[in-house]
Structure formats: structure tokens, C-alpha cells
Amino acid sequence: MPELPEAESISRALDKALKGRTIRQVEVFFPRLRTSLEPLKTAGLEGLKFVSVKRRARYSVCELSDGRFLVMHYGMSGVVRVESKDIPRRKHEHLFITLDNGLIVKFEDPRRFGMVEVQEKGPDGWPKGLQGIGVEPLDKAFSGKFLFAASRGKKKPVKEFIMDNAVVTGIGNIYAAETLFACKVSPLRKACDLSEEECERIVKEVKRILKLAIKWGGTTVSDYKNVDGSEGKFVQKLRIYGKNVCPVCKAKVEKAVLGGRTSWYCPACQC
DNA sequence: CTAACTCCCTGATAGC
DNA sequence: TGCTATCAGGGAGTTA
């Protein structure tokens, strides 16, 4: 599924493919995603140009020439392609945006947790719907001191805490598990019990792992037409997520459900 | 305010 | 072989 690194890669690819292009036509085939696609039909997109595409959290944020944004989220199974109209529409392609060069931006999402919306610009220059979300994990603002301060008084498990988008954006279940394994912190620990040194370690590993994954995601997305090519290479780098045996000490990996998500951890290495 | 839950959805896989 | 049950996941929303 598209995680932050994939969202980053997709957004970079979209920036190249869409920048300067004019929207000619918008077609909705099935509107019921996380939010309805219906409003796109009457949003007056035809004739507008794409100015740029950036990533924020796991969203692709496409700036339009009238100052509004086309905001996309890929949910669990969202895929976006820019390709010829001659390729037949796939079963779960719910939205087509035809460009002035004849190519079509196609949004596919079998599980329909994705989102495509037109949003106005908010006070901070990002779309209105993205106001008030947490810091970007790769920004300088995401530091050990920040995480330590934010975790004071938070009794929830540390894994849920670092997955909280109001604190820091874009860390999903897989990255949370991999990060906590890498820095030897148990996902079950209460956030408020973390030391400042542990927060430093968590932040360092989040950044290292995300950067690594972006590097790998970037490689695979160059073959952008390949639907599932982007997942394969990252999966090989996983050390704890979905594993049975700890790659370090060979102990049996434990599973716990935190915040409704399965969490894998090594009870010997992570404390 | 936090925390703990539910819901949305399809496809892959496990079990009978 | 074909059925049903289970699970995976992000984010928003609701409840206590």
C-alpha cells in the first residue's frame, strides 16, 4: 500500500506529469470513496492548470491555477496512473481526469479508503482540510525534544502515539513497528514513560528508515506503470513487521493489537 | 482534554 | 472444489 515514501514518490512523479497541464474533462465512475467524488464533477476544474504537486503527510497536494488544490489520499489500495485513453478502464478505477495532452489521470482504489477532493487554500498555504495536522517526520521540527515534550502526559502506547497524525504525520503501522524495533523500544510502553534519550533514538530511526524507504520507493516508482512494483522492494527490508522470529536474537516475535492494528515486536530486544 | 472504540471496503488466505 | 470466516489497513467519527 502507499505509505509515506510511496506517497512521496507518487507526488514527485505526478509533479513531472501534471505541471503546466490543463484539465479538459473530469469523469466519476463510482463516487463512494472515503469522501464522495461527486463534488469533483461540478467543481469547475475544466480549464484549470496544474501548478505543482507536493506531498504533505500521505497526501498528494496538487496546486491548481485558481489557487485551489486537488488533494489525493491513497488509503490502503489507491493507485494513480497517467496513461493513454486507449487503455481500457480497470474494474476499480473510479475517477478519470483528462489532460490537454490527451493522457488521463486515473485513480484506482479497490478498497475505497482513498480520497480525492478539491479544497480551498487554508491560512498556512496548504489546503484547508490539512490544517492542524502534525509535523512532517523529515522536518527539523520533528526532533527528540519535540517528541519528548509532546509525549508528556500521554498514557497511550508509544506505537499509537507515533502513529497519531495530530503529533507527527505519515508514520503508518509498518514504519512504526520497524522504527521501534530498530531503536529497541517496546510498542507497549506508555508514551509518557519515555526518556528524552529514547525520544531522540525514536526520532533518529524514524528519519533513517523513512529516508531509506523513500530511496527504495523512488527506485521502484521510476517504473511507474508497474502497478505493484513499488511494494516489492520495500518488503524485503522489513525486519520485524509480519515476522515470526527476531532477526537479531531469534526469539519468537510477539503480536499485540494496539489501536486496532497488529503490532509485531521482539519481547527480548525491545523493552 | 485523552483514550478507546467503531466504521468504511475488497481481496487474499485459511479452514472446513 | 467451493463455500464461509477472518483479517489487513488510515483516518474520521463517536462515546465515555
XYZ file of C-alpha atoms (C1' of nucleotides) in Angstrom:
303
model
C 0.000 0.000 0.000
C 1.187 3.543 -0.457
C 2.964 4.614 2.702
C 4.718 7.946 3.143
C 7.657 7.030 0.871
C 5.318 5.875 -1.868
C 3.179 8.993 -1.466
C 6.403 10.984 -1.827
C 7.409 9.090 -4.965
C 3.941 9.318 -6.474
C 3.799 13.048 -5.763
C 7.184 13.614 -7.430
C 6.079 11.620 -10.458
C 2.768 13.482 -10.593
C 4.579 16.807 -10.389
C 6.507 15.896 -13.541
C 3.463 14.522 -15.356
C 0.965 17.247 -14.439
C 2.876 20.515 -14.086
C 1.618 23.035 -16.664
C -1.072 20.695 -17.987
C -4.659 21.859 -18.397
C -7.657 19.829 -17.239
C -10.018 19.065 -20.095
C -12.521 16.662 -18.574
C -13.461 15.092 -15.237
C -15.301 11.754 -15.133
C -16.521 9.994 -11.987
C -17.460 6.341 -12.347
C -18.052 5.381 -8.740
C -18.157 8.181 -6.171
C -18.227 6.377 -2.810
C -14.673 6.595 -1.532
C -13.714 7.836 1.960
C -15.440 11.011 0.880
C -17.672 11.339 -2.159
C -16.117 12.036 -5.564
C -19.396 13.613 -6.673
C -18.361 17.259 -5.957
C -15.457 16.945 -8.422
C -17.934 16.904 -11.289
C -19.248 20.378 -10.508
C -16.087 21.918 -9.036
C -15.281 23.790 -12.241
C -11.957 22.037 -12.825
C -12.122 22.100 -16.611
C -9.760 24.716 -17.997
C -7.628 24.936 -14.841
C -3.921 24.172 -14.916
C -1.818 22.140 -12.529
C 0.808 24.398 -10.968
C 2.693 21.800 -8.911
C 2.298 18.613 -6.906
C 3.729 18.272 -3.408
C 3.386 15.754 -0.613
C 2.081 16.545 2.880
C 1.586 13.628 5.310
C 0.388 10.868 2.990
C -1.481 13.238 0.726
C -0.575 14.383 -2.744
C -1.405 18.076 -2.881
C -1.898 19.340 -6.446
C -1.981 23.124 -6.668
C -4.377 24.430 -9.313
C -4.146 27.677 -11.267
C -7.101 29.232 -9.427
C -5.413 28.800 -6.033
C -7.386 25.754 -5.001
C -5.965 22.256 -4.565
C -6.740 18.766 -5.740
C -5.957 16.685 -2.663
C -5.424 12.941 -3.009
C -5.019 10.224 -0.415
C -4.318 6.627 -1.396
C -5.814 4.889 1.614
C -4.939 1.211 1.563
C -5.099 0.371 -2.083
C -5.142 3.630 -4.020
C -3.141 3.808 -7.252
C -2.846 6.738 -9.614
C -1.716 6.412 -13.195
C -1.203 8.870 -16.018
C -1.748 6.989 -19.228
C -3.410 6.786 -22.621
C -7.162 6.772 -23.010
C -6.723 3.708 -25.215
C -6.048 1.524 -22.191
C -9.412 0.179 -21.033
C -10.757 1.254 -17.664
C -9.915 -1.202 -14.905
C -12.559 -2.549 -12.534
C -11.818 -0.188 -9.633
C -10.828 2.953 -11.487
C -13.294 5.461 -10.068
C -12.056 8.760 -11.476
C -10.577 9.961 -14.768
C -9.100 13.442 -15.294
C -8.305 14.043 -18.942
C -5.401 16.398 -19.705
C -4.734 18.658 -22.676
C -2.029 16.290 -23.945
C -4.576 13.500 -24.281
C -3.327 11.497 -21.294
C -5.697 10.604 -18.454
C -5.024 10.736 -14.721
C -6.697 7.562 -13.470
C -7.478 6.948 -9.817
C -7.929 3.302 -8.873
C -8.873 2.116 -5.394
C -10.434 -1.316 -4.811
C -10.856 -0.908 -1.068
C -12.096 2.640 -1.345
C -10.274 4.092 1.674
C -8.733 6.687 -0.602
C -9.859 10.255 -1.146
C -9.807 12.859 -3.897
C -11.158 16.299 -3.041
C -10.948 19.881 -4.225
C -10.035 22.103 -1.299
C -9.545 25.813 -0.781
C -6.246 27.215 0.415
C -6.002 27.485 4.206
C -4.211 30.119 6.308
C -0.857 28.301 6.207
C -0.890 27.977 2.411
C -1.760 24.272 2.489
C -5.292 23.001 1.798
C -7.991 23.706 4.367
C -8.521 20.025 5.089
C -4.873 19.638 6.113
C -4.818 22.414 8.693
C -3.789 21.422 12.187
C -2.161 18.110 11.361
C 1.137 17.171 12.984
C 4.702 17.872 11.919
C 6.389 16.173 8.988
C 8.672 13.418 10.273
C 11.508 14.521 7.987
C 11.334 18.180 9.034
C 13.791 19.635 11.539
C 10.795 20.425 13.753
C 10.444 16.693 14.376
C 13.183 16.338 16.982
C 13.792 14.322 20.114
C 12.969 17.362 22.240
C 9.703 17.825 20.343
C 8.675 14.194 20.765
C 9.631 14.221 24.440
C 7.564 17.356 25.072
C 4.600 16.028 23.077
C 4.603 12.717 24.938
C 4.322 14.208 28.427
C 1.019 13.173 29.982
C 0.202 10.729 27.158
C -0.654 7.333 28.566
C -1.275 5.615 25.270
C 1.202 3.031 23.994
C 4.181 4.553 22.235
C 3.293 2.855 18.971
C -0.128 4.504 18.912
C 1.495 7.767 19.930
C 3.939 7.888 16.998
C 1.115 6.882 14.635
C -1.038 9.798 15.827
C -1.321 12.210 12.893
C -2.009 15.100 15.233
C 1.534 14.669 16.576
C 3.589 13.551 13.588
C 2.172 12.674 10.178
C 2.610 9.759 7.873
C 4.053 7.089 10.179
C 1.937 4.035 9.471
C 1.717 0.637 11.071
C 4.686 -0.800 9.212
C 7.073 2.098 9.866
C 6.035 2.348 13.499
C 6.864 -1.324 14.003
C 10.179 -1.111 12.145
C 11.242 2.059 13.945
C 10.514 0.735 17.424
C 12.335 -2.486 16.623
C 15.357 -0.566 15.338
C 15.574 1.593 18.456
C 14.788 -1.287 20.845
C 11.698 0.280 22.414
C 8.654 -1.860 23.153
C 5.495 -0.700 21.336
C 3.562 -1.306 24.570
C 5.431 1.300 26.613
C 3.388 4.292 27.709
C 4.442 7.383 25.767
C 4.747 9.383 29.000
C 7.314 6.917 30.347
C 9.800 7.531 27.512
C 13.024 9.267 28.447
C 14.366 12.153 26.401
C 17.176 9.900 25.206
C 14.656 7.311 23.972
C 12.733 10.033 22.135
C 15.966 11.075 20.432
C 16.534 7.474 19.367
C 12.986 7.081 18.040
C 13.224 10.288 16.003
C 16.598 9.297 14.580
C 15.305 5.877 13.494
C 12.060 7.283 12.029
C 14.085 9.602 9.823
C 16.631 6.975 8.856
C 14.009 4.369 7.940
C 11.751 6.783 6.057
C 14.688 8.135 4.056
C 15.813 4.629 3.223
C 12.291 3.685 2.170
C 11.973 6.796 0.018
C 15.178 5.773 -1.692
C 13.776 2.323 -2.388
C 10.320 3.649 -3.228
C 11.903 6.132 -5.576
C 13.672 3.401 -7.461
C 10.541 1.354 -7.996
C 8.335 4.258 -8.956
C 10.541 5.103 -11.893
C 8.651 2.173 -13.403
C 5.548 3.972 -12.689
C 3.294 1.973 -14.952
C 4.055 -1.107 -12.963
C 1.145 -1.297 -10.543
C 2.668 -3.273 -7.699
C 6.344 -2.771 -8.419
C 6.550 -0.144 -5.718
C 5.801 -2.558 -2.895
C 8.153 -5.405 -3.644
C 11.491 -3.878 -2.795
C 10.482 -2.330 0.485
C 9.013 -5.571 1.748
C 12.490 -7.129 1.547
C 13.793 -4.565 4.011
C 11.304 -5.379 6.754
C 12.880 -6.792 9.905
C 10.012 -7.248 12.353
C 6.682 -6.473 10.643
C 4.917 -9.751 9.866
C 7.857 -11.853 11.067
C 7.818 -14.910 13.326
C 11.410 -14.870 14.547
C 13.558 -11.943 15.684
C 16.366 -11.373 13.150
C 18.716 -10.315 15.976
C 18.210 -12.794 18.833
C 15.997 -15.443 17.189
C 13.362 -15.130 19.930
C 9.756 -15.719 18.967
C 8.168 -12.462 17.794
C 5.130 -11.355 19.807
C 1.944 -9.891 18.376
C -0.302 -7.405 20.115
C -3.243 -5.380 18.851
C -2.772 -1.671 19.567
C -5.261 0.899 18.352
C -6.866 -1.796 16.226
C -3.642 -2.576 14.403
C -1.477 -5.634 14.739
C 1.916 -4.854 16.209
C 4.895 -7.136 15.919
C 7.770 -6.838 18.381
C 10.599 -8.827 19.921
C 9.998 -9.236 23.668
C 13.713 -9.808 24.252
C 15.214 -6.938 22.219
C 12.531 -4.322 22.808
C 11.893 -3.113 26.332
C -8.569 17.054 27.470
C -7.333 11.828 26.491
C -8.322 7.232 25.272
C -10.855 3.511 23.484
C -13.761 2.057 20.408
C -16.413 1.618 15.520
C -16.878 2.099 10.710
C -15.821 2.241 5.847
C -14.285 -1.708 1.876
C -12.405 -5.687 -1.089
C -9.345 -9.323 -1.865
C -6.207 -12.728 -0.159
C -5.954 -16.605 2.534
C -7.231 -20.090 5.959
C -10.271 -23.654 7.382
C -13.899 -26.913 6.696
C -13.755 -27.872 -5.418
C -16.345 -24.314 -3.338
C -18.123 -22.267 0.298
C -17.721 -19.057 4.560
C -14.947 -16.699 8.075
C -11.176 -13.805 9.139
C -8.043 -10.228 8.627
C -5.477 -6.245 6.803
C -5.187 -1.126 6.917
C -5.776 5.016 7.573
C -8.416 8.301 9.154
C -12.679 10.211 10.837
C -16.120 9.960 13.922
C -18.391 8.801 18.381
C -18.579 7.758 23.162
C -17.065 7.626 27.976
